[in-house]
Tab-separated table of C-alpha atoms in Angstrom:
chain	number	residue	atom	x	y	z
A	1	MET	CA	69.366	-30.938	-48.230
A	2	ARG	CA	70.360	-27.759	-50.069
A	3	ALA	CA	73.577	-27.631	-52.055
A	4	GLU	CA	74.085	-23.919	-52.801
A	5	HIS	CA	77.345	-23.809	-50.791
A	6	LEU	CA	79.036	-26.599	-52.719
A	7	GLY	CA	82.602	-25.666	-53.637
A	8	GLN	CA	83.130	-23.781	-50.362
A	9	LEU	CA	85.139	-25.076	-47.430
A	10	CYS	CA	83.311	-26.721	-44.558
A	11	LYS	CA	82.356	-24.077	-41.998
A	12	ARG	CA	83.338	-26.293	-39.051
A	13	CYS	CA	86.681	-27.814	-40.001
A	14	SER	CA	87.750	-25.335	-42.726
A	15	VAL	CA	89.708	-28.185	-44.317
A	16	HIS	CA	87.412	-30.258	-46.484
A	17	GLU	CA	85.064	-29.098	-49.201
A	18	ALA	CA	81.416	-28.804	-48.186
A	19	THR	CA	79.162	-31.485	-49.617
A	20	LEU	CA	75.822	-30.247	-48.270
A	21	THR	CA	74.205	-27.412	-46.347
A	22	VAL	CA	72.731	-28.131	-42.921
A	23	ARG	CA	70.630	-25.396	-41.302
A	24	ASN	CA	72.457	-22.712	-43.313
A	25	GLU	CA	75.914	-24.182	-42.580
A	26	PRO	CA	78.020	-25.684	-45.398
A	27	LEU	CA	79.446	-28.945	-44.024
A	28	CYS	CA	81.741	-31.650	-45.298
A	29	LYS	CA	80.803	-35.319	-45.077
A	30	GLU	CA	82.864	-35.931	-41.923
A	31	CYS	CA	81.542	-32.905	-40.009
A	32	PHE	CA	77.973	-33.689	-41.024
A	33	SER	CA	78.293	-37.242	-39.681
A	34	LYS	CA	79.783	-35.859	-36.459
A	35	TYR	CA	76.905	-33.365	-36.245
A	36	ILE	CA	74.308	-36.159	-36.415
A	37	HIS	CA	76.252	-38.398	-34.031
A	38	THR	CA	76.663	-35.637	-31.428
A	39	LYS	CA	72.972	-34.693	-31.508
A	40	VAL	CA	72.030	-38.277	-30.649
A	41	VAL	CA	74.743	-39.117	-28.125
A	42	LYS	CA	74.003	-35.965	-26.097
A	43	ARG	CA	70.548	-37.401	-25.477
A	44	MET	CA	72.132	-40.561	-24.017
A	45	GLU	CA	73.942	-38.722	-21.226
A	46	ALA	CA	72.206	-40.771	-18.522
A	47	PHE	CA	73.724	-43.943	-19.966
A	48	ARG	CA	77.400	-43.018	-19.909
A	49	THR	CA	79.811	-45.598	-18.511
A	50	ARG	CA	80.318	-43.600	-15.313
A	51	HIS	CA	76.641	-44.138	-14.510
A	52	ALA	CA	76.818	-47.884	-15.176
A	53	SER	CA	77.236	-50.489	-12.445
A	54	ALA	CA	80.320	-52.678	-12.671
A	55	THR	CA	78.249	-55.718	-11.708
A	56	GLN	CA	74.925	-55.162	-13.466
A	57	GLU	CA	74.565	-54.280	-17.148
A	58	ARG	CA	71.868	-51.807	-18.140
A	59	LYS	CA	69.780	-53.099	-21.015
A	60	LEU	CA	67.707	-50.940	-23.361
A	61	LEU	CA	65.189	-52.027	-25.971
A	62	LEU	CA	65.456	-50.486	-29.425
A	63	PRO	CA	62.387	-51.226	-31.590
A	64	ILE	CA	63.173	-50.773	-35.279
A	65	SER	CA	60.754	-50.317	-38.153
A	66	LEU	CA	63.562	-50.510	-40.750
A	67	GLY	CA	62.919	-46.839	-41.415
A	68	VAL	CA	65.625	-44.185	-41.631
A	69	SER	CA	65.352	-43.026	-38.000
A	70	SER	CA	65.491	-46.340	-36.157
A	71	VAL	CA	68.228	-47.872	-38.343
A	72	THR	CA	70.329	-44.705	-38.051
A	73	LEU	CA	69.848	-44.735	-34.286
A	74	LEU	CA	71.119	-48.310	-34.154
A	75	HIS	CA	74.112	-47.370	-36.314
A	76	ILE	CA	75.059	-44.390	-34.138
A	77	LEU	CA	74.635	-46.253	-30.848
A	78	ASP	CA	76.653	-49.171	-32.182
A	79	ARG	CA	79.537	-46.814	-32.971
A	80	HIS	CA	79.064	-45.053	-29.630
A	81	LEU	CA	79.264	-48.310	-27.669
A	82	GLN	CA	82.355	-49.361	-29.597
A	83	GLY	CA	83.965	-46.068	-28.597
A	84	GLN	CA	83.037	-46.580	-24.940
A	85	LYS	CA	84.529	-50.067	-25.020
A	86	GLN	CA	87.792	-48.844	-26.517
A	87	LYS	CA	88.162	-45.962	-24.046
A	88	THR	CA	87.058	-47.577	-20.779
A	89	GLY	CA	86.949	-51.313	-21.411
A	90	ARG	CA	83.213	-51.407	-20.737
A	91	VAL	CA	79.948	-49.982	-22.038
A	92	GLY	CA	77.222	-47.920	-20.404
A	93	PHE	CA	74.407	-50.139	-21.661
A	94	SER	CA	73.555	-52.995	-23.994
A	95	LEU	CA	70.975	-53.028	-26.783
A	96	HIS	CA	68.227	-55.511	-27.521
A	97	VAL	CA	66.901	-54.722	-31.000
A	98	LEU	CA	63.289	-55.673	-31.715
A	99	TYR	CA	61.442	-55.842	-35.023
A	100	VAL	CA	57.679	-56.349	-34.780
A	101	ARG	CA	56.337	-57.916	-37.952
A	102	SER	CA	52.803	-56.766	-38.757
A	103	PRO	CA	50.378	-58.675	-41.021
A	104	GLU	CA	50.919	-56.266	-43.911
A	105	ARG	CA	54.720	-56.505	-43.737
A	106	THR	CA	56.349	-58.287	-46.660
A	107	ASP	CA	59.099	-60.894	-46.707
A	108	ASP	CA	61.594	-58.425	-48.161
A	109	LEU	CA	61.513	-56.513	-44.867
A	110	ALA	CA	62.376	-59.696	-42.989
A	111	ILE	CA	65.357	-59.981	-45.341
A	112	LYS	CA	66.295	-56.378	-44.522
A	113	PHE	CA	66.073	-57.183	-40.817
A	114	ASN	CA	68.465	-60.092	-41.223
A	115	ALA	CA	70.849	-57.790	-43.105
A	116	VAL	CA	70.728	-55.322	-40.203
A	117	LYS	CA	71.391	-58.169	-37.789
A	118	GLU	CA	74.481	-59.201	-39.755
A	119	ALA	CA	75.724	-55.608	-39.985
A	120	TYR	CA	75.613	-55.099	-36.207
A	121	PRO	CA	76.574	-58.449	-34.628
A	122	ASN	CA	77.410	-57.037	-31.194
A	123	HIS	CA	73.770	-56.725	-30.156
A	124	THR	CA	70.861	-59.030	-29.395
A	125	PHE	CA	68.146	-59.146	-32.068
A	126	SER	CA	64.577	-60.458	-31.989
A	127	MET	CA	61.822	-60.543	-34.609
A	128	ILE	CA	58.307	-61.348	-33.447
A	129	ASP	CA	54.901	-61.295	-35.096
A	130	LEU	CA	52.307	-58.857	-33.834
A	131	GLU	CA	49.886	-61.775	-33.422
A	132	THR	CA	51.896	-62.987	-30.414
A	133	LEU	CA	50.300	-60.193	-28.401
A	134	PHE	CA	47.011	-62.099	-28.620
A	135	THR	CA	46.069	-65.316	-26.837
A	136	GLU	CA	44.013	-66.210	-29.901
A	137	LYS	CA	46.101	-65.052	-32.849
A	138	GLU	CA	43.197	-64.890	-35.289
A	139	ASN	CA	41.720	-62.039	-33.229
A	140	LEU	CA	44.179	-59.583	-34.772
A	141	ARG	CA	42.989	-60.282	-38.304
A	142	THR	CA	39.346	-60.143	-37.181
A	143	ILE	CA	39.915	-56.728	-35.607
A	144	LEU	CA	41.779	-55.275	-38.586
A	145	ASP	CA	39.171	-56.527	-41.052
A	146	SER	CA	36.374	-54.952	-38.991
A	147	LEU	CA	37.751	-51.442	-38.506
A	148	PRO	CA	35.767	-48.588	-40.100
A	149	SER	CA	38.563	-46.729	-41.923
A	150	ALA	CA	42.181	-46.713	-43.031
A	151	THR	CA	42.955	-44.208	-40.272
A	152	SER	CA	41.469	-46.569	-37.688
A	153	ALA	CA	43.538	-49.483	-38.985
A	154	ALA	CA	46.772	-47.463	-38.915
A	155	ASP	CA	45.943	-46.199	-35.430
A	156	VAL	CA	45.163	-49.614	-33.963
A	157	LEU	CA	48.249	-51.208	-35.548
A	158	SER	CA	50.504	-48.508	-34.124
A	159	ILE	CA	49.034	-48.890	-30.643
A	160	LEU	CA	49.328	-52.679	-30.645
A	161	GLN	CA	52.929	-52.492	-31.857
A	162	LYS	CA	53.787	-50.181	-28.979
A	163	ARG	CA	52.049	-52.442	-26.475
A	164	LEU	CA	53.968	-55.466	-27.737
A	165	ALA	CA	57.268	-53.577	-27.526
A	166	VAL	CA	56.479	-52.584	-23.937
A	167	GLU	CA	55.601	-56.145	-22.933
A	168	PHE	CA	58.728	-57.451	-24.651
A	169	ALA	CA	60.916	-54.894	-22.857
A	170	LYS	CA	59.518	-55.849	-19.461
A	171	LEU	CA	59.807	-59.572	-20.186
A	172	HIS	CA	63.491	-59.161	-21.070
A	173	SER	CA	64.290	-56.895	-18.087
A	174	CYS	CA	65.027	-53.791	-20.149
A	175	GLU	CA	65.510	-50.566	-18.218
A	176	GLY	CA	63.896	-48.394	-20.873
A	177	ILE	CA	62.821	-48.162	-24.514
A	178	LEU	CA	64.634	-46.100	-27.138
A	179	TRP	CA	62.234	-44.878	-29.814
A	180	GLY	CA	63.733	-43.709	-33.118
A	181	ASP	CA	61.379	-40.773	-33.709
A	182	SER	CA	63.067	-37.803	-35.399
A	183	THR	CA	62.066	-34.182	-34.813
A	184	THR	CA	59.894	-34.445	-37.909
A	185	LYS	CA	58.169	-37.604	-36.692
A	186	LEU	CA	57.521	-36.128	-33.251
A	187	ALA	CA	55.944	-33.037	-34.816
A	188	GLU	CA	53.735	-35.292	-36.934
A	189	LYS	CA	52.727	-37.174	-33.820
A	190	VAL	CA	51.720	-33.974	-32.010
A	191	LEU	CA	49.135	-33.065	-34.648
A	192	VAL	CA	48.088	-36.642	-35.403
A	193	GLU	CA	47.406	-37.597	-31.790
A	194	THR	CA	45.649	-34.302	-31.107
A	195	SER	CA	43.398	-34.744	-34.138
A	196	LYS	CA	42.588	-38.296	-33.043
A	197	GLY	CA	41.510	-37.107	-29.610
A	198	ARG	CA	44.561	-38.127	-27.578
A	199	GLY	CA	46.029	-34.713	-26.905
A	200	PHE	CA	46.151	-35.601	-23.205
A	201	SER	CA	48.829	-38.212	-23.985
A	202	LEU	CA	51.322	-35.864	-25.682
A	203	PRO	CA	53.669	-35.488	-22.676
A	204	TRP	CA	54.235	-39.258	-22.790
A	205	GLN	CA	54.246	-39.461	-26.579
A	206	VAL	CA	56.938	-36.822	-27.054
A	207	GLY	CA	58.885	-36.353	-23.810
A	208	ASP	CA	61.769	-38.361	-22.368
A	209	GLY	CA	61.363	-40.114	-19.036
A	210	ALA	CA	58.613	-41.890	-17.141
A	211	SER	CA	55.667	-43.275	-19.090
A	212	PRO	CA	52.282	-44.642	-18.000
A	213	TYR	CA	53.474	-48.073	-19.155
A	214	SER	CA	55.732	-48.437	-16.088
A	215	ILE	CA	58.889	-48.270	-18.211
A	216	PRO	CA	60.740	-45.097	-19.295
A	217	PHE	CA	60.636	-43.902	-22.905
A	218	TYR	CA	63.543	-42.074	-24.560
A	219	TYR	CA	63.731	-40.275	-27.916
A	220	PRO	CA	67.449	-39.812	-28.755
A	221	MET	CA	66.713	-38.668	-32.330
A	222	ARG	CA	64.494	-35.813	-31.197
A	223	ASP	CA	66.939	-33.082	-32.313
A	224	VAL	CA	67.476	-34.352	-35.868
A	225	LEU	CA	65.227	-33.743	-38.873
A	226	LYS	CA	64.149	-36.593	-41.124
A	227	LYS	CA	65.717	-34.978	-44.200
A	228	GLU	CA	69.047	-34.835	-42.346
A	229	LEU	CA	68.815	-38.529	-41.532
A	230	ILE	CA	68.054	-39.401	-45.148
A	231	ALA	CA	71.108	-37.428	-46.298
A	232	HIS	CA	73.236	-39.128	-43.635
A	233	SER	CA	72.051	-42.594	-44.674
A	234	ARG	CA	73.421	-42.030	-48.173
A	235	LEU	CA	76.805	-40.728	-47.029
A	236	THR	CA	77.855	-43.585	-44.749
A	237	ASP	CA	80.142	-46.308	-46.072
A	238	PRO	CA	78.517	-48.642	-46.900
A	239	PRO	CA	75.306	-46.609	-47.259
A	240	LEU	CA	72.819	-47.218	-44.454
A	241	ALA	CA	70.109	-46.775	-47.062
A	242	LEU	CA	70.780	-50.339	-48.226
A	243	LEU	CA	69.478	-51.655	-44.890
A	244	MET	CA	66.254	-49.661	-44.905
A	245	ASP	CA	62.736	-50.042	-46.199
A	246	THR	CA	62.896	-48.473	-49.660
A	247	ARG	CA	59.598	-46.661	-49.055
A	248	VAL	CA	61.499	-44.323	-46.726
A	249	PHE	CA	62.937	-42.505	-49.724
A	250	GLU	CA	59.660	-42.052	-51.564
A	251	THR	CA	57.805	-38.752	-51.379
A	252	THR	CA	54.662	-39.206	-49.323
A	253	GLN	CA	51.530	-38.883	-51.429
A	254	ALA	CA	47.961	-39.352	-50.307
A	255	PRO	CA	46.086	-42.202	-52.035
A	256	PRO	CA	43.757	-41.161	-54.897
A	257	SER	CA	40.720	-42.150	-52.846
A	258	ALA	CA	39.950	-40.201	-49.676
A	259	LYS	CA	38.617	-43.457	-48.238
A	260	ASP	CA	42.129	-44.909	-48.229
A	261	THR	CA	43.801	-41.776	-46.848
A	262	THR	CA	44.901	-41.696	-43.214
A	263	ILE	CA	45.510	-38.656	-41.046
A	264	ASP	CA	49.007	-40.073	-40.478
A	265	VAL	CA	49.807	-39.913	-44.205
A	266	VAL	CA	48.387	-36.395	-44.503
A	267	MET	CA	50.510	-35.102	-41.613
A	268	LYS	CA	53.588	-36.959	-42.840
A	269	GLY	CA	53.324	-35.328	-46.254
A	270	TYR	CA	52.687	-31.920	-44.687
A	271	PHE	CA	55.769	-31.975	-42.474
A	272	GLU	CA	57.952	-33.368	-45.259
A	273	ASP	CA	57.091	-30.194	-47.172
A	274	VAL	CA	57.536	-27.902	-44.163
A	275	GLU	CA	60.963	-29.238	-43.177
A	276	GLN	CA	62.387	-28.365	-46.592
A	277	SER	CA	61.917	-24.609	-46.193
A	278	PHE	CA	60.899	-24.015	-42.582
A	279	PRO	CA	62.679	-26.569	-40.345
A	280	SER	CA	62.466	-24.238	-37.348
A	281	VAL	CA	58.670	-24.570	-37.414
A	282	ILE	CA	58.994	-28.309	-36.830
A	283	SER	CA	61.464	-27.839	-33.988
A	284	ASN	CA	59.185	-25.275	-32.345
A	285	VAL	CA	56.229	-27.674	-32.449
A	286	VAL	CA	58.246	-30.300	-30.580
A	287	ARG	CA	59.841	-27.895	-28.094
A	288	THR	CA	56.490	-26.347	-27.237
A	289	THR	CA	54.965	-29.774	-26.634
A	290	GLU	CA	57.890	-30.711	-24.372
A	291	LYS	CA	56.687	-28.035	-21.946
A	292	LEU	CA	53.443	-29.910	-21.298
A	293	ILE	CA	53.371	-31.661	-17.941
A	294	ALA	CA	51.917	-35.143	-17.732
A	295	PRO	CA	49.362	-35.693	-14.959
A	296	LYS	CA	50.461	-38.136	-12.294
A	297	ALA	CA	48.535	-41.345	-12.820
A	298	LYS	CA	47.465	-43.290	-9.755
A	299	GLU	CA	48.008	-47.032	-9.644
A	300	ASP	CA	44.281	-47.764	-9.500
A	301	VAL	CA	43.262	-45.274	-12.192
A	302	ALA	CA	40.960	-46.516	-14.950
A	303	ARG	CA	42.779	-47.251	-18.198
A	304	CYS	CA	41.804	-47.436	-21.841
A	305	ARG	CA	41.219	-51.000	-22.984
A	306	LEU	CA	43.139	-50.435	-26.234
A	307	CYS	CA	46.008	-47.977	-25.688
A	308	VAL	CA	46.209	-48.702	-21.918
A	309	LEU	CA	46.715	-45.001	-21.158
A	310	PRO	CA	45.103	-43.562	-18.020
A	311	LEU	CA	41.649	-42.162	-18.697
A	312	PRO	CA	41.673	-38.418	-17.944
A	313	GLU	CA	39.527	-37.841	-14.857
A	314	GLY	CA	38.076	-41.314	-15.347
A	315	ARG	CA	36.325	-40.269	-18.553
A	316	SER	CA	35.829	-42.924	-21.188
A	317	GLY	CA	34.838	-42.800	-24.843
A	318	VAL	CA	32.669	-40.355	-26.730
A	319	ARG	CA	29.993	-40.543	-24.055
A	320	ASP	CA	32.004	-38.926	-21.246
A	321	TRP	CA	33.513	-36.313	-23.553
A	322	GLY	CA	30.151	-34.919	-24.612
A	323	GLY	CA	29.806	-36.792	-27.873
A	324	HIS	CA	26.309	-37.978	-26.937
A	325	GLN	CA	23.644	-35.906	-25.255
A	326	GLU	CA	21.348	-38.766	-24.328
A	327	GLU	CA	21.697	-40.724	-21.091
A	328	GLN	CA	23.709	-43.916	-21.324
A	329	ASN	CA	24.559	-46.630	-18.863
A	330	GLU	CA	27.927	-46.498	-17.124
A	331	PRO	CA	30.382	-48.624	-19.155
A	332	ASP	CA	31.905	-51.723	-17.628
A	333	PRO	CA	35.453	-50.934	-16.343
A	334	GLY	CA	36.831	-53.704	-18.550
A	335	THR	CA	35.403	-52.156	-21.725
A	336	ARG	CA	36.380	-48.519	-21.290
A	337	LEU	CA	38.106	-46.653	-24.095
A	338	CYS	CA	39.685	-43.218	-24.189
A	339	TYR	CA	38.103	-40.728	-26.585
A	340	GLY	CA	40.689	-41.347	-29.301
A	341	CYS	CA	40.385	-45.131	-29.200
A	342	SER	CA	36.588	-44.969	-29.122
A	343	ARG	CA	36.800	-43.250	-32.509
A	344	SER	CA	39.038	-45.999	-33.908
A	345	ILE	CA	37.556	-49.270	-32.739
A	346	PRO	CA	33.891	-50.349	-32.425
A	347	GLU	CA	32.791	-51.444	-28.958
A	348	ARG	CA	31.876	-54.904	-30.220
A	349	LEU	CA	35.566	-55.598	-30.905
A	350	ILE	CA	36.740	-54.757	-27.380
A	351	PRO	CA	36.460	-58.381	-26.127
A	352	LEU	CA	38.942	-59.425	-28.825
A	353	LEU	CA	41.662	-57.058	-27.596
A	354	PRO	CA	44.683	-58.458	-25.725
């Protein structure tokens, strides 16, 4: 966040001294916090108390990665619900916070999760291992050890984490899932998913509302940049940064070896650079993608065996998208993959998938 307006009065309240510059506006600490809070709460309009039933509580799942976006979202919604309770005596929804622990996650993140749980005691918290998605837990390790590249491993992990969150939300009767993706993260996702061959899924990956997983997805942080969230996390009292994965505050750098570099890391580093000088570019990427209309998926449509997304026009894998010119046998419906997933996981591993 730029600081060239330090020493001036805040442009919004004209009372306090500006502490940082946000999108060319010098703001004080209080007005900046209100700016972030308002951006998020406006996206929760459908869950105001006036829309809530007096007899049935609406429950939403909030998966957290212990990154800056998801922890900040929890913080803002916690304050928002407290405000609703004070004003009306009730809340518009309740939160169930989920942390999915992947094999590569370290114990210090579990400690961070417990710290988050203690900081926000008014909500339900769960921590589950990614292996629980599998009937045979060792299948996850077998799959990860057999993937062809770092990009494939990152891709498969991300997909499985989303699938587990969806199953968890349905099991616990959640009305929807709140994803903590910032504007910056959504822009990354647009280019990452397109480059992986899943451009058809962007309306579901970026837009609010119905998803092909039979549960709505919402992105309340969609109007806030990552750099703004990082600045906010350091200004709260106590600092939210203390509850987060410390890697959040490190500048993204590609590994020395191209073999260990993922497309996700490349795009993350790119947009971290872009948002410093050209934040409007990031916003335009997301807003343009929002205009895409998702095709209506029929109940009996063929689905990808890994990501479970509907297969566009019934096409599956590289074969149906023109990747092979030779004739091949029609794949078994239970082994079909979308083009993107067929590039990430070898066919021989499909039987191990949940």
